[in-house]
Amino acid sequence: TRAKQFLANNAMKILKMIQALLEAKGDGEIDATEDGPATLEVLGKSRIEGDDDQNRDVARECNKLSRKYARAAARQLGVANIVRRANITMSGIARNAIELAETTFGDGKSDCKFPSGFTLPNRNSSNTVTLSSVAYEKNPVGETNAPAGTSIVGSVTDFHVQVDDEDEPVSGISPPLELSVTLTDAERATKNATSTFHCRYYDESAKQWSTQGVNFKSYDSATGTVKFTSDHLSTFGTFADNEATTPGTTDTPTPAP
Protein backbone atom coordinates (compact mmCIF):
# COMPACT_ATOMS: atom_id res chain seq x y z
CA THR A 1 0.00 0.00 0.00
CA ARG A 2 1.00 3.66 -0.32
CA ALA A 3 1.10 4.11 3.45
CA LYS A 4 3.39 1.11 3.88
CA GLN A 5 5.69 2.26 1.09
CA PHE A 6 5.85 5.77 2.56
CA LEU A 7 6.82 4.35 5.96
CA ALA A 8 9.42 2.05 4.39
CA ASN A 9 11.03 4.94 2.48
CA ASN A 10 11.22 7.13 5.58
CA ALA A 11 12.41 4.25 7.77
CA MET A 12 15.36 3.72 5.43
CA LYS A 13 16.22 7.42 5.66
CA ILE A 14 16.11 7.16 9.43
CA LEU A 15 18.39 4.14 9.34
CA LYS A 16 20.90 5.97 7.17
CA MET A 17 20.91 8.89 9.62
CA ILE A 18 21.50 6.53 12.54
CA GLN A 19 24.27 4.76 10.64
CA ALA A 20 25.95 8.12 10.10
CA LEU A 21 25.56 8.97 13.79
CA LEU A 22 27.11 5.71 14.94
CA GLU A 23 30.01 6.07 12.52
CA ALA A 24 30.64 9.71 13.45
CA LYS A 25 30.51 9.31 17.22
CA GLY A 26 33.39 7.68 19.04
CA ASP A 27 32.71 5.53 22.09
CA GLY A 28 33.70 8.35 24.42
CA GLU A 29 31.02 10.56 22.86
CA ILE A 30 28.14 8.14 23.30
CA ASP A 31 25.99 9.22 26.24
CA ALA A 32 24.60 6.00 27.69
CA THR A 33 21.67 7.82 29.30
CA GLU A 34 20.65 9.91 26.29
CA ASP A 35 21.88 8.55 22.95
CA GLY A 36 20.87 4.96 23.65
CA PRO A 37 17.21 5.56 24.62
CA ALA A 38 16.64 8.24 21.98
CA THR A 39 18.02 6.10 19.17
CA LEU A 40 16.16 2.99 20.34
CA GLU A 41 12.95 5.01 20.33
CA VAL A 42 13.44 5.75 16.63
CA LEU A 43 14.60 2.25 15.72
CA GLY A 44 11.67 0.69 17.55
CA LYS A 45 9.29 2.57 15.27
CA SER A 46 11.17 1.64 12.10
CA ARG A 47 9.95 -1.94 12.09
CA ILE A 48 7.53 -2.88 9.31
CA GLU A 49 5.30 -5.94 9.61
CA GLY A 50 6.16 -8.49 6.94
CA ASP A 51 9.26 -6.70 5.63
CA ASP A 52 12.05 -9.06 6.72
CA ASP A 53 14.82 -7.18 4.88
CA GLN A 54 13.85 -3.88 6.49
CA ASN A 55 13.55 -5.44 9.93
CA ARG A 56 16.93 -7.16 9.64
CA ASP A 57 18.45 -3.76 8.84
CA VAL A 58 16.83 -2.32 11.95
CA ALA A 59 18.10 -5.24 14.05
CA ARG A 60 21.62 -4.80 12.66
CA GLU A 61 21.66 -1.14 13.72
CA CYS A 62 20.27 -2.00 17.15
CA ASN A 63 22.99 -4.58 17.64
CA LYS A 64 25.68 -2.06 16.64
CA LEU A 65 24.23 0.53 18.99
CA SER A 66 24.13 -1.92 21.89
CA ARG A 67 27.82 -2.66 21.49
CA LYS A 68 28.68 1.03 21.57
CA TYR A 69 26.36 1.45 24.53
CA ALA A 70 28.04 -1.42 26.38
CA ARG A 71 31.47 0.07 25.73
CA ALA A 72 30.27 3.43 27.04
CA ALA A 73 29.15 1.63 30.19
CA ALA A 74 32.63 0.14 30.56
CA ARG A 75 33.62 3.17 32.60
CA GLN A 76 31.77 1.49 35.48
CA LEU A 77 32.85 -2.14 35.69
CA GLY A 78 30.13 -4.49 36.88
CA VAL A 79 27.28 -1.95 36.63
CA ALA A 80 24.52 -3.14 34.31
CA ASN A 81 22.77 -0.55 32.17
CA ILE A 82 19.36 -1.44 30.72
CA VAL A 83 17.25 0.69 28.39
CA ARG A 84 13.68 -0.36 27.57
CA ARG A 85 11.72 1.15 24.71
CA ALA A 86 8.79 0.06 22.55
CA ASN A 87 9.62 -3.36 21.03
CA ILE A 88 13.33 -3.23 21.98
CA THR A 89 15.36 -3.61 25.19
CA MET A 90 19.12 -3.03 25.24
CA SER A 91 21.56 -3.98 28.01
CA GLY A 92 25.27 -3.52 28.54
CA ILE A 93 27.76 -4.41 31.26
CA ALA A 94 31.56 -4.43 31.48
CA ARG A 95 33.71 -7.03 33.24
CA ASN A 96 37.36 -7.79 33.73
CA ALA A 97 38.36 -10.66 31.42
CA ILE A 98 39.27 -12.92 34.34
CA GLU A 99 35.87 -12.49 36.04
CA LEU A 100 33.52 -14.01 33.44
CA ALA A 101 32.90 -17.46 34.97
CA GLU A 102 29.25 -17.80 36.05
CA THR A 103 28.52 -14.20 34.99
CA THR A 104 24.94 -13.60 33.80
CA PHE A 105 24.10 -10.78 31.42
CA GLY A 106 20.92 -9.67 29.68
CA ASP A 107 17.82 -7.72 30.61
CA GLY A 108 16.32 -10.06 33.20
CA LYS A 109 13.82 -11.55 30.74
CA SER A 110 16.35 -12.86 28.23
CA ASP A 111 19.65 -13.82 29.84
CA CYS A 112 22.90 -15.65 29.14
CA LYS A 113 25.15 -17.23 31.76
CA PHE A 114 28.77 -18.29 31.27
CA PRO A 115 29.64 -21.72 32.71
CA SER A 116 31.84 -22.28 35.74
CA GLY A 117 35.52 -21.96 34.86
CA PHE A 118 34.81 -20.04 31.64
CA THR A 119 37.65 -17.93 30.24
CA LEU A 120 38.35 -16.24 26.93
CA PRO A 121 41.47 -17.62 25.21
CA ASN A 122 44.59 -15.46 25.48
CA ARG A 123 42.89 -12.85 27.69
CA ASN A 124 44.00 -11.66 31.12
CA SER A 125 43.31 -9.05 33.82
CA SER A 126 44.49 -6.25 31.54
CA ASN A 127 41.54 -6.83 29.17
CA THR A 128 38.10 -5.25 29.61
CA VAL A 129 35.19 -7.30 28.29
CA THR A 130 31.86 -5.71 27.37
CA LEU A 131 28.76 -7.88 27.28
CA SER A 132 25.71 -6.64 25.41
CA SER A 133 22.25 -7.86 24.52
CA VAL A 134 19.35 -6.59 22.42
CA ALA A 135 15.92 -8.17 22.95
CA TYR A 136 13.20 -7.71 20.34
CA GLU A 137 9.57 -8.22 21.37
CA LYS A 138 8.70 -8.71 17.71
CA ASN A 139 10.78 -11.08 15.60
CA PRO A 140 13.14 -8.91 13.49
CA VAL A 141 14.65 -11.61 11.28
CA GLY A 142 11.75 -13.57 9.80
CA GLU A 143 10.77 -17.23 10.19
CA THR A 144 12.75 -19.00 7.48
CA ASN A 145 13.41 -22.58 8.67
CA ALA A 146 11.34 -22.07 11.82
CA PRO A 147 9.71 -25.31 13.07
CA ALA A 148 6.42 -26.00 11.32
CA GLY A 149 3.25 -25.43 13.35
CA THR A 150 4.92 -23.16 15.89
CA SER A 151 4.86 -19.53 16.98
CA ILE A 152 7.75 -17.55 18.42
CA VAL A 153 7.47 -16.82 22.15
CA GLY A 154 9.36 -14.45 24.40
CA SER A 155 11.94 -12.14 22.87
CA VAL A 156 14.35 -12.74 20.01
CA THR A 157 17.65 -11.76 21.62
CA ASP A 158 21.14 -11.05 20.32
CA PHE A 159 24.03 -11.63 22.77
CA HIS A 160 27.48 -10.27 22.00
CA VAL A 161 30.97 -9.99 23.50
CA GLN A 162 33.72 -7.46 22.78
CA VAL A 163 37.21 -7.26 24.22
CA ASP A 164 38.94 -3.89 24.31
CA ASP A 165 36.44 -2.54 21.74
CA GLU A 166 36.94 -5.42 19.28
CA ASP A 167 34.37 -8.12 18.46
CA GLU A 168 35.18 -11.39 20.23
CA PRO A 169 33.77 -14.62 18.73
CA VAL A 170 32.48 -16.99 21.41
CA SER A 171 32.03 -20.53 20.09
CA GLY A 172 32.87 -24.14 20.86
CA ILE A 173 32.07 -23.62 24.57
CA SER A 174 32.11 -26.73 26.78
CA PRO A 175 30.31 -26.95 29.11
CA PRO A 176 27.86 -24.82 27.15
CA LEU A 177 26.37 -21.41 27.86
CA GLU A 178 23.07 -21.40 29.73
CA LEU A 179 20.34 -19.18 28.29
CA SER A 180 16.82 -18.35 29.40
CA VAL A 181 13.81 -16.49 28.02
CA THR A 182 10.66 -15.57 29.92
CA LEU A 183 7.30 -15.70 28.18
CA THR A 184 4.81 -12.85 28.45
CA ASP A 185 1.74 -13.36 30.65
CA ALA A 186 -0.40 -13.79 27.54
CA GLU A 187 1.94 -16.47 26.18
CA ARG A 188 2.08 -18.29 29.52
CA ALA A 189 -1.70 -18.49 29.54
CA THR A 190 -1.61 -20.62 26.38
CA LYS A 191 1.24 -22.95 27.48
CA ASN A 192 1.56 -25.64 30.12
CA ALA A 193 3.85 -28.46 31.23
CA THR A 194 3.01 -30.45 28.09
CA SER A 195 3.93 -27.66 25.66
CA THR A 196 6.80 -28.35 23.32
CA PHE A 197 9.54 -25.75 22.79
CA HIS A 198 12.18 -25.45 20.06
CA CYS A 199 15.22 -23.24 20.70
CA ARG A 200 17.21 -22.00 17.71
CA TYR A 201 19.82 -19.46 16.73
CA TYR A 202 19.66 -17.23 13.69
CA ASP A 203 22.30 -18.05 11.08
CA GLU A 204 23.14 -14.62 9.66
CA SER A 205 24.94 -15.94 6.55
CA ALA A 206 22.18 -18.38 5.61
CA LYS A 207 19.43 -15.99 6.78
CA GLN A 208 17.55 -18.77 8.54
CA TRP A 209 17.00 -20.37 11.93
CA SER A 210 19.24 -23.28 12.91
CA THR A 211 19.55 -25.83 15.74
CA GLN A 212 23.33 -26.21 15.47
CA GLY A 213 24.87 -26.29 18.95
CA VAL A 214 21.57 -25.34 20.64
CA ASN A 215 19.64 -27.65 22.98
CA PHE A 216 16.33 -27.22 24.85
CA LYS A 217 16.74 -27.81 28.59
CA SER A 218 13.50 -27.13 30.49
CA TYR A 219 10.31 -25.12 30.84
CA ASP A 220 9.05 -23.83 34.20
CA SER A 221 5.30 -23.30 33.77
CA ALA A 222 5.11 -21.46 37.11
CA THR A 223 7.45 -18.68 35.98
CA GLY A 224 7.04 -19.03 32.21
CA THR A 225 10.80 -19.47 31.80
CA VAL A 226 12.34 -21.56 29.01
CA LYS A 227 15.95 -22.64 29.54
CA PHE A 228 18.31 -23.92 26.88
CA THR A 229 22.02 -24.28 26.21
CA SER A 230 24.31 -23.24 23.38
CA ASP A 231 27.97 -23.75 22.59
CA HIS A 232 28.17 -20.30 20.96
CA LEU A 233 26.78 -16.77 21.18
CA SER A 234 24.39 -15.48 18.53
CA THR A 235 20.82 -14.24 18.09
CA PHE A 236 18.40 -16.71 19.67
CA GLY A 237 14.68 -17.39 19.39
CA THR A 238 12.29 -19.78 21.12
CA PHE A 239 9.38 -21.37 19.28
CA ALA A 240 6.43 -23.15 20.87
CA ASP A 241 4.01 -25.61 19.30
CA ASN A 242 0.63 -24.02 18.72
CA GLU A 243 -1.03 -26.83 20.64
CA ALA A 244 0.15 -28.68 23.77
CA THR A 245 1.89 -31.96 22.97
CA THR A 246 3.74 -34.75 24.76
CA PRO A 247 6.37 -33.46 27.23
CA GLY A 248 9.99 -33.80 26.24
CA THR A 249 9.46 -33.65 22.48
CA THR A 250 12.04 -31.11 21.31
CA ASP A 251 14.44 -30.45 18.47
CA THR A 252 17.48 -32.69 18.25
CA PRO A 253 20.44 -30.29 17.97
CA THR A 254 23.32 -30.83 15.58
CA PRO A 255 26.92 -29.96 16.53
CA ALA A 256 28.09 -26.46 15.65
CA PRO A 257 30.45 -26.35 12.66
Coordinates of C-alpha atoms in Angstrom, one line a residue:
T1 CA 0.0 0.0 0.0
R2 CA 1.0 3.7 -0.3
A3 CA 1.1 4.1 3.5
K4 CA 3.4 1.1 3.9
Q5 CA 5.7 2.3 1.1
F6 CA 5.8 5.8 2.6
L7 CA 6.8 4.4 6.0
A8 CA 9.4 2.1 4.4
N9 CA 11.0 4.9 2.5
N10 CA 11.2 7.1 5.6
A11 CA 12.4 4.2 7.8
M12 CA 15.4 3.7 5.4
K13 CA 16.2 7.4 5.7
I14 CA 16.1 7.2 9.4
L15 CA 18.4 4.1 9.3
K16 CA 20.9 6.0 7.2
M17 CA 20.9 8.9 9.6
I18 CA 21.5 6.5 12.5
Q19 CA 24.3 4.8 10.6
A20 CA 26.0 8.1 10.1
L21 CA 25.6 9.0 13.8
L22 CA 27.1 5.7 14.9
E23 CA 30.0 6.1 12.5
A24 CA 30.6 9.7 13.4
K25 CA 30.5 9.3 17.2
G26 CA 33.4 7.7 19.0
D27 CA 32.7 5.5 22.1
G28 CA 33.7 8.4 24.4
E29 CA 31.0 10.6 22.9
I30 CA 28.1 8.1 23.3
D31 CA 26.0 9.2 26.2
A32 CA 24.6 6.0 27.7
T33 CA 21.7 7.8 29.3
E34 CA 20.7 9.9 26.3
D35 CA 21.9 8.5 23.0
G36 CA 20.9 5.0 23.6
P37 CA 17.2 5.6 24.6
A38 CA 16.6 8.2 22.0
T39 CA 18.0 6.1 19.2
L40 CA 16.2 3.0 20.3
E41 CA 12.9 5.0 20.3
V42 CA 13.4 5.8 16.6
L43 CA 14.6 2.3 15.7
G44 CA 11.7 0.7 17.6
K45 CA 9.3 2.6 15.3
S46 CA 11.2 1.6 12.1
R47 CA 10.0 -1.9 12.1
I48 CA 7.5 -2.9 9.3
E49 CA 5.3 -5.9 9.6
G50 CA 6.2 -8.5 6.9
D51 CA 9.3 -6.7 5.6
D52 CA 12.0 -9.1 6.7
D53 CA 14.8 -7.2 4.9
Q54 CA 13.9 -3.9 6.5
N55 CA 13.5 -5.4 9.9
R56 CA 16.9 -7.2 9.6
D57 CA 18.5 -3.8 8.8
V58 CA 16.8 -2.3 12.0
A59 CA 18.1 -5.2 14.0
R60 CA 21.6 -4.8 12.7
E61 CA 21.7 -1.1 13.7
C62 CA 20.3 -2.0 17.2
N63 CA 23.0 -4.6 17.6
K64 CA 25.7 -2.1 16.6
L65 CA 24.2 0.5 19.0
S66 CA 24.1 -1.9 21.9
R67 CA 27.8 -2.7 21.5
K68 CA 28.7 1.0 21.6
Y69 CA 26.4 1.5 24.5
A70 CA 28.0 -1.4 26.4
R71 CA 31.5 0.1 25.7
A72 CA 30.3 3.4 27.0
A73 CA 29.1 1.6 30.2
A74 CA 32.6 0.1 30.6
R75 CA 33.6 3.2 32.6
Q76 CA 31.8 1.5 35.5
L77 CA 32.8 -2.1 35.7
G78 CA 30.1 -4.5 36.9
V79 CA 27.3 -1.9 36.6
A80 CA 24.5 -3.1 34.3
N81 CA 22.8 -0.6 32.2
I82 CA 19.4 -1.4 30.7
V83 CA 17.2 0.7 28.4
R84 CA 13.7 -0.4 27.6
R85 CA 11.7 1.1 24.7
A86 CA 8.8 0.1 22.5
N87 CA 9.6 -3.4 21.0
I88 CA 13.3 -3.2 22.0
T89 CA 15.4 -3.6 25.2
M90 CA 19.1 -3.0 25.2
S91 CA 21.6 -4.0 28.0
G92 CA 25.3 -3.5 28.5
I93 CA 27.8 -4.4 31.3
A94 CA 31.6 -4.4 31.5
R95 CA 33.7 -7.0 33.2
N96 CA 37.4 -7.8 33.7
A97 CA 38.4 -10.7 31.4
I98 CA 39.3 -12.9 34.3
E99 CA 35.9 -12.5 36.0
L100 CA 33.5 -14.0 33.4
A101 CA 32.9 -17.5 35.0
E102 CA 29.3 -17.8 36.0
T103 CA 28.5 -14.2 35.0
T104 CA 24.9 -13.6 33.8
F105 CA 24.1 -10.8 31.4
G106 CA 20.9 -9.7 29.7
D107 CA 17.8 -7.7 30.6
G108 CA 16.3 -10.1 33.2
K109 CA 13.8 -11.6 30.7
S110 CA 16.4 -12.9 28.2
D111 CA 19.6 -13.8 29.8
C112 CA 22.9 -15.7 29.1
K113 CA 25.1 -17.2 31.8
F114 CA 28.8 -18.3 31.3
P115 CA 29.6 -21.7 32.7
S116 CA 31.8 -22.3 35.7
G117 CA 35.5 -22.0 34.9
F118 CA 34.8 -20.0 31.6
T119 CA 37.6 -17.9 30.2
L120 CA 38.4 -16.2 26.9
P121 CA 41.5 -17.6 25.2
N122 CA 44.6 -15.5 25.5
R123 CA 42.9 -12.8 27.7
N124 CA 44.0 -11.7 31.1
S125 CA 43.3 -9.1 33.8
S126 CA 44.5 -6.2 31.5
N127 CA 41.5 -6.8 29.2
T128 CA 38.1 -5.3 29.6
V129 CA 35.2 -7.3 28.3
T130 CA 31.9 -5.7 27.4
L131 CA 28.8 -7.9 27.3
S132 CA 25.7 -6.6 25.4
S133 CA 22.3 -7.9 24.5
V134 CA 19.4 -6.6 22.4
A135 CA 15.9 -8.2 23.0
Y136 CA 13.2 -7.7 20.3
E137 CA 9.6 -8.2 21.4
K138 CA 8.7 -8.7 17.7
N139 CA 10.8 -11.1 15.6
P140 CA 13.1 -8.9 13.5
V141 CA 14.6 -11.6 11.3
G142 CA 11.7 -13.6 9.8
E143 CA 10.8 -17.2 10.2
T144 CA 12.8 -19.0 7.5
N145 CA 13.4 -22.6 8.7
A146 CA 11.3 -22.1 11.8
P147 CA 9.7 -25.3 13.1
A148 CA 6.4 -26.0 11.3
G149 CA 3.2 -25.4 13.4
T150 CA 4.9 -23.2 15.9
S151 CA 4.9 -19.5 17.0
I152 CA 7.7 -17.5 18.4
V153 CA 7.5 -16.8 22.1
G154 CA 9.4 -14.4 24.4
S155 CA 11.9 -12.1 22.9
V156 CA 14.3 -12.7 20.0
T157 CA 17.7 -11.8 21.6
D158 CA 21.1 -11.0 20.3
F159 CA 24.0 -11.6 22.8
H160 CA 27.5 -10.3 22.0
V161 CA 31.0 -10.0 23.5
Q162 CA 33.7 -7.5 22.8
V163 CA 37.2 -7.3 24.2
D164 CA 38.9 -3.9 24.3
D165 CA 36.4 -2.5 21.7
E166 CA 36.9 -5.4 19.3
D167 CA 34.4 -8.1 18.5
E168 CA 35.2 -11.4 20.2
P169 CA 33.8 -14.6 18.7
V170 CA 32.5 -17.0 21.4
S171 CA 32.0 -20.5 20.1
G172 CA 32.9 -24.1 20.9
I173 CA 32.1 -23.6 24.6
S174 CA 32.1 -26.7 26.8
P175 CA 30.3 -26.9 29.1
P176 CA 27.9 -24.8 27.2
L177 CA 26.4 -21.4 27.9
E178 CA 23.1 -21.4 29.7
L179 CA 20.3 -19.2 28.3
S180 CA 16.8 -18.4 29.4
V181 CA 13.8 -16.5 28.0
T182 CA 10.7 -15.6 29.9
L183 CA 7.3 -15.7 28.2
T184 CA 4.8 -12.9 28.4
D185 CA 1.7 -13.4 30.7
A186 CA -0.4 -13.8 27.5
E187 CA 1.9 -16.5 26.2
R188 CA 2.1 -18.3 29.5
A189 CA -1.7 -18.5 29.5
T190 CA -1.6 -20.6 26.4
K191 CA 1.2 -22.9 27.5
N192 CA 1.6 -25.6 30.1
A193 CA 3.8 -28.5 31.2
T194 CA 3.0 -30.5 28.1
S195 CA 3.9 -27.7 25.7
T196 CA 6.8 -28.3 23.3
F197 CA 9.5 -25.7 22.8
H198 CA 12.2 -25.5 20.1
C199 CA 15.2 -23.2 20.7
R200 CA 17.2 -22.0 17.7
Y201 CA 19.8 -19.5 16.7
Y202 CA 19.7 -17.2 13.7
D203 CA 22.3 -18.0 11.1
E204 CA 23.1 -14.6 9.7
S205 CA 24.9 -15.9 6.6
A206 CA 22.2 -18.4 5.6
K207 CA 19.4 -16.0 6.8
Q208 CA 17.6 -18.8 8.5
W209 CA 17.0 -20.4 11.9
S210 CA 19.2 -23.3 12.9
T211 CA 19.5 -25.8 15.7
Q212 CA 23.3 -26.2 15.5
G213 CA 24.9 -26.3 18.9
V214 CA 21.6 -25.3 20.6
N215 CA 19.6 -27.7 23.0
F216 CA 16.3 -27.2 24.9
K217 CA 16.7 -27.8 28.6
S218 CA 13.5 -27.1 30.5
Y219 CA 10.3 -25.1 30.8
D220 CA 9.0 -23.8 34.2
S221 CA 5.3 -23.3 33.8
A222 CA 5.1 -21.5 37.1
T223 CA 7.5 -18.7 36.0
G224 CA 7.0 -19.0 32.2
T225 CA 10.8 -19.5 31.8
V226 CA 12.3 -21.6 29.0
K227 CA 15.9 -22.6 29.5
F228 CA 18.3 -23.9 26.9
T229 CA 22.0 -24.3 26.2
S230 CA 24.3 -23.2 23.4
D231 CA 28.0 -23.7 22.6
H232 CA 28.2 -20.3 21.0
L233 CA 26.8 -16.8 21.2
S234 CA 24.4 -15.5 18.5
T235 CA 20.8 -14.2 18.1
F236 CA 18.4 -16.7 19.7
G237 CA 14.7 -17.4 19.4
T238 CA 12.3 -19.8 21.1
F239 CA 9.4 -21.4 19.3
A240 CA 6.4 -23.2 20.9
D241 CA 4.0 -25.6 19.3
N242 CA 0.6 -24.0 18.7
E243 CA -1.0 -26.8 20.6
A244 CA 0.1 -28.7 23.8
T245 CA 1.9 -32.0 23.0
T246 CA 3.7 -34.7 24.8
P247 CA 6.4 -33.5 27.2
G248 CA 10.0 -33.8 26.2
T249 CA 9.5 -33.6 22.5
T250 CA 12.0 -31.1 21.3
D251 CA 14.4 -30.4 18.5
T252 CA 17.5 -32.7 18.2
P253 CA 20.4 -30.3 18.0
T254 CA 23.3 -30.8 15.6
P255 CA 26.9 -30.0 16.5
A256 CA 28.1 -26.5 15.7
P257 CA 30.4 -26.4 12.7

